[in-house]
Coordinates of C-alpha atoms and ligand atoms in Angstrom, one line a residue:
X115 CA 127.4 148.8 113.8
X116 CA 128.9 150.0 109.8
X117 CA 127.8 148.8 106.7
X118 CA 130.2 146.9 106.3
X119 CA 130.1 144.9 109.4
X120 CA 126.4 145.0 108.5
X121 CA 126.8 142.5 105.6
X122 CA 129.0 140.3 107.3
X123 CA 127.1 140.2 109.5
X124 CA 123.7 139.6 107.8
X125 CA 121.9 135.6 107.5
X126 CA 118.5 134.4 106.3
X127 CA 118.0 130.9 108.1
X128 CA 115.0 128.4 106.2
X129 CA 111.3 127.6 108.6
X130 CA 113.4 123.7 109.2
X131 CA 116.3 125.4 111.2
X132 CA 114.8 127.5 112.7
X133 CA 112.1 125.1 114.2
X134 CA 115.6 123.0 115.0
X135 CA 116.8 125.0 117.5
X136 CA 113.7 126.0 118.7
X137 CA 112.2 122.5 119.0
X138 CA 110.2 123.4 122.1
X139 CA 107.8 125.0 120.3
X140 CA 106.6 122.6 118.8
X141 CA 106.0 120.3 122.1
X142 CA 108.8 118.8 121.4
X143 CA 111.2 119.6 124.5
X144 CA 111.1 117.2 128.1
X145 CA 112.8 113.8 127.4
X146 CA 108.7 112.2 128.3
X147 CA 106.5 115.1 126.7
X148 CA 108.5 114.9 123.5
X149 CA 108.5 110.7 123.5
X150 CA 104.3 111.8 123.7
X151 CA 104.1 114.3 121.2
X152 CA 106.5 112.6 118.7
X153 CA 102.7 109.0 118.7
X154 CA 100.3 112.2 119.1
X155 CA 101.0 113.4 116.0
X156 CA 101.5 111.0 114.6
X157 CA 98.5 109.0 115.3
X158 CA 96.5 112.3 114.2
X159 CA 97.7 112.0 111.1
X160 CA 95.7 108.3 110.8
X161 CA 92.7 109.6 112.4
X162 CA 92.6 112.7 110.6
X163 CA 93.2 110.8 107.1
X164 CA 90.5 107.5 108.2
X165 CA 88.3 110.6 108.5
X166 CA 88.5 112.7 105.3
X167 CA 88.5 109.1 104.1
X168 CA 85.2 107.8 105.6
X169 CA 88.0 105.1 106.4
X170 CA 87.1 103.3 110.1
X171 CA 90.5 103.3 111.2
X172 CA 92.8 100.5 112.5
X173 CA 96.1 102.2 114.5
X174 CA 99.2 100.2 115.4
X175 CA 101.7 102.3 117.6
X176 CA 104.6 100.5 119.3
X177 CA 107.3 101.9 121.1
X178 CA 110.5 99.9 121.3
X179 CA 113.3 100.9 123.8
X180 CA 116.9 100.4 121.5
X181 CA 119.5 101.9 125.2
X182 CA 119.2 104.1 127.0
X183 CA 116.5 107.2 126.0
X184 CA 116.5 105.2 123.5
X185 CA 113.3 104.3 121.5
X186 CA 112.4 102.9 118.5
X187 CA 108.7 104.1 117.5
X188 CA 106.7 102.9 114.8
X189 CA 102.6 104.4 113.4
X190 CA 101.3 101.9 111.3
X191 CA 97.9 103.5 110.1
X192 CA 95.3 101.6 107.5
X193 CA 94.1 105.0 105.5
X194 CA 94.5 106.2 102.1
X195 CA 98.1 106.3 102.1
X196 CA 99.9 109.6 100.5
X197 CA 100.2 109.6 96.2
X198 CA 103.7 108.5 95.7
X199 CA 105.1 111.8 94.1
X200 CA 103.9 114.3 97.5
X201 CA 105.6 111.6 100.3
X202 CA 108.3 113.3 100.4
X203 CA 107.0 116.7 100.7
X204 CA 104.2 116.2 103.0
X205 CA 106.8 114.7 105.8
X206 CA 109.5 115.8 105.2
X207 CA 109.6 119.5 105.3
X208 CA 107.5 121.9 107.5
X209 CA 104.7 124.4 106.9
X210 CA 104.1 122.1 103.6
X211 CA 100.6 119.5 103.8
X212 CA 96.4 118.9 102.9
X213 CA 95.2 121.0 106.0
X214 CA 95.8 124.1 106.2
X215 CA 94.0 127.5 105.5
X216 CA 91.0 125.5 105.9
X217 CA 88.1 125.9 107.4
X218 CA 87.1 122.2 108.1
X219 CA 87.8 120.5 111.1
X220 CA 90.7 118.2 111.5
X221 CA 93.5 117.1 114.7
X222 CA 96.7 118.4 112.0
X223 CA 96.5 122.2 111.5
X224 CA 99.9 124.0 110.9
X225 CA 101.6 120.9 109.0
X226 CA 104.4 120.7 111.4
X227 CA 103.0 118.0 113.4
X228 CA 104.9 114.1 111.3
X229 CA 107.8 116.7 109.8
X230 CA 108.6 117.9 113.2
X231 CA 109.0 114.5 114.3
X232 CA 111.1 113.4 111.0
X233 CA 113.5 116.6 112.4
X234 CA 113.6 115.2 116.1
X235 CA 114.7 112.0 114.6
X236 CA 117.1 112.9 112.8
X237 CA 118.7 115.9 114.9
X238 CA 119.0 113.5 118.0
X239 CA 119.7 109.8 116.2
X240 CA 121.8 111.2 112.4
X241 CA 119.7 108.9 110.9
X242 CA 116.6 109.3 108.2
X243 CA 112.9 108.2 109.6
X244 CA 110.9 105.6 107.0
X245 CA 108.2 106.0 105.7
X246 CA 106.3 103.0 103.6
X247 CA 102.8 104.8 102.2
X248 CA 100.5 102.5 100.1
X249 CA 97.1 104.8 97.6
X250 CA 96.6 100.7 97.1
X251 CA 98.2 98.1 95.1
X252 CA 102.4 98.3 95.1
X253 CA 103.1 100.6 98.5
X254 CA 106.2 102.5 98.0
X255 CA 109.4 102.8 101.1
X256 CA 111.3 105.9 101.6
X257 CA 114.5 107.3 103.9
X258 CA 113.6 110.5 104.4
X259 CA 115.5 113.3 106.3
X260 CA 115.0 117.3 105.9
X261 CA 117.3 119.0 104.3
X262 CA 117.2 121.8 107.3
X263 CA 119.4 124.2 105.0
X264 CA 116.9 124.1 102.7
X265 CA 113.6 123.0 104.6
X266 CA 112.9 120.7 101.3
X267 CA 112.6 116.4 101.8
X268 CA 116.2 114.4 100.8
X269 CA 115.1 111.0 100.2
X270 CA 117.5 109.4 101.3
X271 CA 116.0 105.5 99.7
X272 CA 113.2 104.7 97.1
X273 CA 111.8 101.2 95.9
X274 CA 108.5 99.8 95.7
X275 CA 107.8 97.0 97.6
X276 CA 106.7 93.2 96.5
X277 CA 103.0 93.5 98.1
X278 CA 99.7 95.2 98.7
X279 CA 99.7 98.0 101.4
X280 CA 97.3 100.7 101.5
X281 CA 98.2 103.5 104.2
X282 CA 100.5 105.0 106.3
X283 CA 103.7 103.7 108.3
X284 CA 106.5 105.2 109.6
X285 CA 109.4 104.0 112.0
X286 CA 111.9 106.5 113.1
X287 CA 113.9 106.6 116.0
X288 CA 115.0 109.5 118.7
X289 CA 117.0 109.7 121.2
X290 CA 117.4 112.0 124.4
X291 CA 113.7 110.8 124.9
X292 CA 112.2 108.8 127.7
X293 CA 109.1 106.3 128.4
X294 CA 107.7 106.9 132.1
X295 CA 105.1 105.8 134.4
X296 CA 103.2 108.5 134.5
X297 CA 99.6 110.3 133.3
X298 CA 101.1 112.1 130.3
X299 CA 102.1 108.8 128.3
X300 CA 101.4 107.3 126.1
X301 CA 99.4 104.5 126.9
X302 CA 97.3 107.5 128.8
X303 CA 97.1 109.2 125.2
X304 CA 95.9 106.3 123.3
X305 CA 93.0 105.4 125.7
X306 CA 91.9 109.2 125.7
X307 CA 92.4 109.2 122.0
X308 CA 89.9 105.5 122.3
X309 CA 87.4 107.6 124.5
X310 CA 86.5 110.4 122.3
X311 CA 87.6 108.2 119.1
X312 CA 84.9 105.2 120.1
X313 CA 85.2 104.6 116.7
X314 CA 89.1 103.6 116.1
X315 CA 90.5 100.7 117.0
X316 CA 94.5 101.0 118.6
X317 CA 96.8 98.3 118.6
X318 CA 99.8 99.8 121.8
X319 CA 102.8 97.6 122.8
X320 CA 104.7 99.7 125.3
X321 CA 108.7 98.9 125.4
X322 CA 107.8 96.5 128.1
X323 CA 106.3 94.6 126.1
X324 CA 103.0 94.7 127.0
X325 CA 99.7 95.1 124.8
X326 CA 96.8 97.1 124.6
X327 CA 93.8 96.5 123.1
X328 CA 91.2 99.4 122.3
X329 CA 88.2 98.1 120.1
X330 CA 86.2 100.1 118.3
X331 CA 83.0 100.8 119.1
X332 CA 80.8 98.9 116.5
X333 CA 78.6 100.4 114.4
X334 CA 79.4 104.2 114.8
X335 CA 81.3 105.7 111.7
X336 CA 81.8 109.3 112.3
X337 CA 81.4 112.1 109.5
X338 CA 83.3 112.8 106.8
X339 CA 84.2 116.7 107.9
X340 CA 83.3 119.2 105.7
X341 CA 85.2 122.5 104.3
X342 CA 83.0 125.8 105.4
X343 CA 83.3 128.8 104.2
X344 CA 84.9 132.0 105.8
X345 CA 82.2 133.9 107.5
X346 CA 82.1 137.2 106.7
X347 CA 82.0 138.6 110.5
X348 CA 86.1 136.9 110.7
X349 CA 87.0 139.4 108.0
X350 CA 90.4 141.6 108.2
X351 CA 91.2 144.6 106.1
X352 CA 94.6 143.4 105.5
X353 CA 92.2 140.2 103.9
X354 CA 90.2 142.0 101.7
X355 CA 93.3 144.1 100.5
X356 CA 95.0 141.1 99.5
X357 CA 91.7 138.9 98.5
X358 CA 90.9 142.2 95.9
X359 CA 94.3 140.6 94.2
X360 CA 92.8 137.9 93.0
X361 CA 89.5 139.3 91.9
X362 CA 90.0 142.8 91.2
X363 CA 86.9 142.8 88.7
X364 CA 84.3 142.1 90.8
X365 CA 82.3 144.1 93.1
X366 CA 82.8 143.7 96.7
X367 CA 79.2 142.4 97.5
X368 CA 80.1 140.2 95.1
X369 CA 83.1 138.7 96.9
X370 CA 80.9 138.3 99.5
X371 CA 78.6 136.3 98.2
X372 CA 80.5 134.0 96.4
X373 CA 83.3 133.8 98.9
X374 CA 81.4 133.5 101.9
X375 CA 78.8 131.3 104.0
X376 CA 75.6 132.6 103.8
X377 CA 75.0 136.5 102.7
X378 CA 72.4 137.5 101.0
X379 CA 70.4 140.2 99.5
X380 CA 69.5 141.7 103.5
X381 CA 73.2 141.2 105.0
X382 CA 73.9 143.1 101.7
X383 CA 71.5 145.7 102.4
X384 CA 72.6 146.3 105.4
X385 CA 76.0 146.4 105.4
X386 CA 75.6 150.2 102.7
X387 CA 73.3 150.6 104.8
X388 CA 76.2 151.9 107.1
X389 CA 78.0 153.4 104.5
X390 CA 78.7 155.7 102.4
X391 CA 79.5 154.8 98.9
X392 CA 77.3 151.3 97.7
X393 CA 79.0 147.9 97.9
X394 CA 77.8 146.8 95.4
X395 CA 79.3 149.2 92.9
X396 CA 82.1 149.8 94.0
X397 CA 84.4 146.9 92.4
X398 CA 87.6 145.4 94.8
X399 CA 90.9 146.8 92.6
X400 CA 88.7 149.8 93.2
X401 CA 88.5 149.8 97.4
X402 CA 91.3 151.2 98.8
X403 CA 92.2 150.6 103.1
X404 CA 90.2 153.7 104.8
X405 CA 86.7 151.7 102.2
X406 CA 88.0 148.5 103.0
X407 CA 87.7 149.5 107.2
X408 CA 84.4 151.3 106.9
X409 CA 83.2 148.0 105.5
X410 CA 84.8 145.3 108.4
X411 CA 83.6 148.1 110.3
X412 CA 79.9 147.9 108.6
X413 CA 79.9 144.5 109.0
X414 CA 80.9 144.7 112.4
X415 CA 77.2 146.6 113.3
X416 CA 75.3 144.3 110.9
X417 CA 72.8 141.6 112.2
X418 CA 75.1 138.9 109.7
X419 CA 73.3 134.2 109.8
X420 CA 75.2 131.7 112.3
X421 CA 77.7 129.5 110.2
X422 CA 77.1 126.9 109.1
X423 CA 77.4 124.7 112.4
X424 CA 76.4 120.8 111.3
X425 CA 80.1 120.5 109.2
X426 CA 81.3 120.1 113.4
X427 CA 81.8 117.2 114.2
X428 CA 81.5 115.3 118.0
X429 CA 81.9 112.7 119.5
X430 CA 78.1 112.4 120.7
X431 CA 77.1 111.9 123.5
X432 CA 75.4 108.1 122.7
X433 CA 78.9 107.3 122.5
X434 CA 80.5 109.2 124.1
X435 CA 78.5 106.9 127.6
X436 CA 79.6 103.9 125.7
X437 CA 83.3 104.7 125.7
X438 CA 83.1 105.3 128.9
X439 CA 81.5 102.4 130.2
X440 CA 83.9 100.4 128.3
X441 CA 87.2 102.0 129.4
X442 CA 86.1 104.1 132.9
X443 CA 83.6 102.0 134.1
X444 CA 82.6 104.6 136.5
X445 CA 79.4 104.6 138.8
X446 CA 78.2 107.3 138.5
X447 CA 77.8 108.6 134.9
X448 CA 76.6 111.9 134.0
X449 CA 77.5 112.5 129.9
X450 CA 76.1 115.9 127.4
X451 CA 76.4 118.1 124.0
X452 CA 75.6 121.6 124.2
X453 CA 73.9 122.4 121.2
X454 CA 76.6 124.2 118.2
X455 CA 77.5 127.7 118.3
X456 CA 80.2 130.6 117.9
X457 CA 82.9 132.3 118.9
X458 CA 84.9 135.4 117.9
X459 CA 82.6 136.0 115.5
X460 CA 82.4 133.5 113.2
X461 CA 84.3 130.3 114.0
X462 CA 81.6 127.0 114.3
X463 CA 81.9 125.3 118.0
X464 CA 81.2 122.6 120.2
X465 CA 80.9 121.4 123.4
X466 CA 80.5 117.7 124.7
X467 CA 81.2 117.1 128.9
X468 CA 81.8 114.3 131.1
X469 CA 81.6 113.9 134.7
X470 CA 81.8 109.9 135.7
X471 CA 83.3 108.7 139.4
X472 CA 84.1 106.2 140.7
X473 CA 84.9 102.1 138.9
X474 CA 88.4 103.7 137.3
X475 CA 87.5 106.8 136.9
X476 CA 90.2 109.9 138.9
X477 CA 93.6 109.6 138.8
X478 CA 95.4 107.4 140.2
X479 CA 98.6 108.6 142.7
X480 CA 101.3 106.2 144.3
X481 CA 99.1 105.4 146.8
X482 CA 96.1 103.9 145.5
X483 CA 94.2 107.0 146.0
X484 CA 92.0 108.8 144.3
X485 CA 92.1 112.1 142.7
X486 CA 90.4 114.3 140.0
X487 CA 91.0 113.8 136.3
X488 CA 90.8 116.5 133.5
X489 CA 90.9 115.0 130.4
X490 CA 91.1 118.0 127.6
X491 CA 90.1 116.8 124.3
X492 CA 89.8 119.1 121.1
X493 CA 88.5 118.1 118.4
X494 CA 88.8 114.6 119.5
X495 CA 92.7 114.4 120.3
X496 CA 94.1 114.9 124.0
X497 CA 95.7 117.5 125.4
X498 CA 97.5 116.0 128.2
X499 CA 100.0 119.2 128.9
X500 CA 100.1 122.4 129.5
X501 CA 97.1 122.2 131.7
X502 CA 97.0 125.9 133.8
X503 CA 97.3 127.7 130.6
X504 CA 93.7 126.3 128.5
X505 CA 90.9 127.9 128.4
X506 CA 89.0 124.5 129.9
X507 CA 91.0 124.2 133.2
X508 CA 90.0 127.9 133.6
X509 CA 86.4 126.8 133.3
X510 CA 86.6 123.8 135.0
X511 CA 88.5 126.9 138.4
X512 CA 85.4 128.7 137.8
X513 CA 82.6 126.2 139.2
X514 CA 82.1 126.6 142.1
X515 CA 81.9 122.9 143.1
X516 CA 81.1 123.2 147.1
X517 CA 77.6 124.2 145.6
X518 CA 76.3 121.0 144.1
X519 CA 77.2 119.4 147.2
X520 CA 80.6 117.8 146.1
X521 CA 83.3 118.7 148.6
X522 CA 86.6 119.3 147.9
X523 CA 86.3 117.8 143.9
X524 CA 90.8 116.7 143.1
X525 CA 90.6 114.8 146.1
X526 CA 87.1 112.8 144.4
X527 CA 87.3 109.8 142.1
X528 CA 86.4 112.0 139.2
X529 CA 87.5 112.6 135.9
X530 CA 86.0 115.4 134.1
X531 CA 86.5 115.1 130.3
X532 CA 86.3 118.2 128.1
X533 CA 86.0 118.3 124.1
X534 CA 85.7 120.8 121.9
X535 CA 84.9 120.4 118.1
X536 CA 85.3 123.3 116.0
X537 CA 86.6 123.7 112.7
X538 CA 89.4 126.3 114.1
X539 CA 91.2 125.3 117.7
X540 CA 92.1 128.6 118.9
X541 CA 95.7 127.1 120.7
X542 CA 97.8 128.8 122.5
X543 CA 100.9 127.7 120.0
X544 CA 101.8 125.1 117.9
X545 CA 102.6 122.3 119.9
X546 CA 98.3 122.2 120.9
X547 CA 98.7 121.9 123.5
X548 CA 96.5 124.3 125.3
X549 CA 93.5 126.9 124.2
X550 CA 93.0 130.0 124.0
X551 CA 91.0 131.6 127.3
X552 CA 87.8 132.5 124.7
X553 CA 85.5 133.8 126.5
X554 CA 82.7 132.8 124.4
X555 CA 84.2 129.2 124.5
X556 CA 84.7 129.7 128.2
X557 CA 81.5 130.0 128.9
X558 CA 79.6 127.3 127.0
X559 CA 81.7 124.6 128.5
X560 CA 80.8 126.8 132.1
X561 CA 77.6 126.2 131.2
X562 CA 78.2 122.7 130.5
X563 CA 79.6 121.5 133.3
X564 CA 77.4 123.3 136.6
X565 CA 74.4 121.3 134.5
X566 CA 76.8 117.6 134.6
X567 CA 77.6 118.4 138.0
X568 CA 74.3 119.1 139.8
X569 CA 73.5 114.7 138.1
X570 CA 76.6 113.8 140.5
X571 CA 75.8 116.3 143.9
X572 CA 72.5 114.3 143.2
X573 CA 73.6 111.0 142.8
X574 CA 75.6 111.4 145.9
X575 CA 73.3 113.5 148.2
X576 CA 71.4 109.5 147.5
X577 CA 74.4 108.1 147.7
X578 CA 74.9 109.3 151.3
X579 CA 71.2 108.7 152.6
X580 CA 71.1 105.3 151.1
X581 CA 74.1 104.5 153.8
X582 CA 72.7 106.3 156.6
X583 CA 69.4 103.9 156.2
X584 CA 71.2 100.1 155.7
X585 CA 73.4 100.7 158.7
X586 CA 69.9 102.3 160.5
X587 CA 68.5 98.3 159.4
X588 CA 71.6 96.8 160.9
X589 CA 71.5 99.2 164.4
X590 CA 68.4 98.1 164.4
X591 CA 68.5 94.4 163.4
X592 CA 71.4 93.6 166.3
X593 CA 68.7 95.0 168.4
X594 CA 66.3 92.4 167.3
X595 CA 68.7 89.7 168.1
X596 CA 69.1 90.9 172.1
X597 CA 64.6 92.0 172.0
X598 CA 64.0 88.5 171.4
X599 CA 66.5 86.7 173.4
X600 CA 64.3 88.5 176.9
X601 CA 61.3 87.9 175.3
X602 CA 62.0 84.5 174.8
X603 CA 63.2 84.0 178.5
X604 CA 60.2 85.6 180.4
X605 CA 56.8 84.2 177.2
X606 CA 59.2 81.0 176.3
X607 CA 58.1 81.2 172.9
X608 CA 60.4 80.1 169.7
X609 CA 63.4 82.4 169.6
X610 CA 63.7 81.5 166.8
X611 CA 60.2 82.7 165.4
X612 CA 60.6 85.5 167.9
X613 CA 63.4 87.0 165.9
X614 CA 62.0 86.7 162.4
X615 CA 58.3 88.4 163.7
X616 CA 61.2 91.8 164.7
X617 CA 62.8 91.5 160.9
X618 CA 59.2 91.8 160.0
X619 CA 58.5 94.6 162.1
X620 CA 61.5 96.8 161.1
X621 CA 61.7 95.9 157.0
X622 CA 57.7 96.7 157.0
X623 CA 59.1 99.8 159.5
X624 CA 61.6 101.6 156.8
X625 CA 59.8 100.7 154.1
X626 CA 57.1 102.8 155.1
X627 CA 60.0 105.1 155.7
X628 CA 62.0 104.8 152.4
X629 CA 58.1 106.1 150.6
X630 CA 57.9 108.9 153.1
X631 CA 61.5 109.4 152.6
X632 CA 60.5 109.3 148.3
X633 CA 57.6 111.3 148.1
X634 CA 59.6 113.7 149.5
X635 CA 63.1 113.1 147.6
X636 CA 62.6 115.6 145.1
X637 CA 62.1 118.3 147.8
X638 CA 65.1 117.1 149.3
X639 CA 67.7 116.8 146.6
X640 CA 66.7 120.7 145.2
X641 CA 66.8 121.8 148.8
X642 CA 70.6 119.8 149.1
X643 CA 71.2 121.7 145.1
X644 CA 69.8 124.7 145.2
X645 CA 70.3 126.5 141.9
X646 CA 73.1 128.5 141.9
X647 CA 72.8 132.0 141.5
X648 CA 76.1 132.1 139.0
X649 CA 73.9 128.8 137.2
X650 CA 70.5 131.4 137.0
X651 CA 73.2 134.5 135.8
X652 CA 74.2 132.5 133.3
X653 CA 70.7 130.7 132.0
X654 CA 69.4 134.8 131.8
X655 CA 72.7 136.1 130.0
X656 CA 71.1 135.8 126.6
X657 CA 73.4 133.3 123.7
X658 CA 75.8 135.5 122.3
X659 CA 74.8 133.3 119.5
X660 CA 70.7 135.7 119.6
X661 CA 72.9 138.5 120.5
X662 CA 74.4 139.6 117.0
X663 CA 73.5 136.8 114.8
X664 CA 70.1 137.1 113.2
X665 CA 67.7 134.3 114.3
X666 CA 68.2 130.2 112.0
X667 CA 65.1 129.2 110.0
X668 CA 64.4 133.0 107.6
X669 CA 67.8 134.0 106.1
X670 CA 67.8 135.3 102.6
X671 CA 70.7 133.3 100.7
Ligands
ADP178 N1 99.1 108.9 108.3 C1 98.3 110.0 107.2 N2 97.5 109.8 106.5 C2 97.7 110.4 104.7 N3 97.9 111.4 105.0 C3 98.6 111.6 105.6 C4 98.7 110.8 107.1 N4 100.5 111.5 108.0 C5 100.5 112.9 107.1 N5 100.2 112.8 105.8 C6 99.7 114.1 105.1 O1 101.1 115.7 105.5 C7 100.7 116.1 105.7 C8 101.9 116.3 106.7 O2 101.1 116.1 108.0 P1 102.1 117.1 109.4 O3 103.1 117.5 108.9 O4 101.1 116.5 110.1 O5 100.8 118.1 109.3 P2 99.6 118.1 109.8 O6 98.8 117.7 110.2 O7 99.3 119.6 110.4 O8 98.6 119.1 108.2 C9 99.1 116.0 106.0 O9 98.5 117.3 106.4 C10 98.8 115.5 105.5 O10 98.6 115.8 104.6
MG179 MG1 99.6 116.6 111.4

């Protein structure tokens, strides 16, 4: 290409322009998926904002049909709102928000959720989104678009309203989207949101004007998320180089102690023992790329303290059980949470799983048959799409369910729920529908599922026993009537008395059998569902956390 031609064809673009042309990267593609994603993004923002402000969320969601493949979406919350001078930038600019580069458990983390939806609305309808933001007192009304060439908010109209309101209310129109009865629609999304967020009240009106109310479980106030400092196990050479600009005068050790989580004198001493220079003496500005490389390698080999794990906000076993019983009404339920641990060196994670059987568990097919349903969650936000590419699905598929007496689980009335809590969810894409197959995460999910599978296996084997016994009783009682008839003819004794006596004998005999069985039942269950060899292997495996972290408790902060 000639220099002139090159210059003539050289262009620059804005991030808004990029996402306008590549909206699939934000999960905004497919008629059903786009509409569900819009609801998901707005609702996640409401839940995040309420959680940070310590407010119990009350969220109203409405989808109103306006024409063929044309809908209006309303999401109204009672959260803290956005300060007047920041509404435009927060919602009308991509890659802008309050959740960047923070190690804190929130649902959004990239600053492209709501703003991406406002972009989708304007490119499919040519109309701005209508926003009301109140922080207490009279709220601000705004009609907002994104100037895609500049990636800046374009405010069409702005005025103060004459009533009091606190929260965010968004109204956006969308075309080229569609609402269907589907396990991936907004109703399913909100149902799952209610299961994993028992502290929220959600009122939803679907396009057919049906209203669903998911009431909050009483007494549950989730922790407010806390930001943690990064862990030195996660540091890269490039990040050290960048930090050197702002912290040029500090020594490397000083920076570690001040800016990173739980670094004390012992850790510094251990890092130093692997180096040919002293990080307590070398300042950040004096260190070069090669020295930082050596430091990162030394950190990799040094035992450090596990990151703070108390910043995670799980659903909690008690509340998860309560909401599953309320919403799914299962015949059998096993809920369990693993202890918090870490992945990738320094990101805290916690896994919660639940297995629900019977009742409304499982996915209902068109012919009313039931199928296995996997409910995936990241930081209590449902993941409805891209199941095949998700680490959670991989973990579920890797379990040998047959070993727990669970044959053909695909066709059981079964719901499996997995929630991953972390200050940094490793999503596979900006659409945030699947999590990466991180080894430590997959292993944690597997361990939890194996325990839950064992409980379900025992329940089903006991149920089979009971059914056999009831069948036996039925057969005996039928015979009793015939035997009584015969005895009555032979002995002339009263038929009713004979039947009563025989029934008595049968009941006693079955009771004795039952007592014997109960004594043996422990052996039966253990015998029927032997401990999985894999489970043993998993148990035997030293937890990753103990491999490279010092035991907690005696740290030198
Ligand atoms: N309902 C809401 N209540 C309060 N603040 C909100 C709400 N929705 C969005 N925000 C603010 O707008 C920012 C941008 O939102 P969004 O584009 O969805 O990105 P993200 O959620 O990833 O930060 C958020 O970081 C938050 O500060
Ligand atoms: Mg968001």
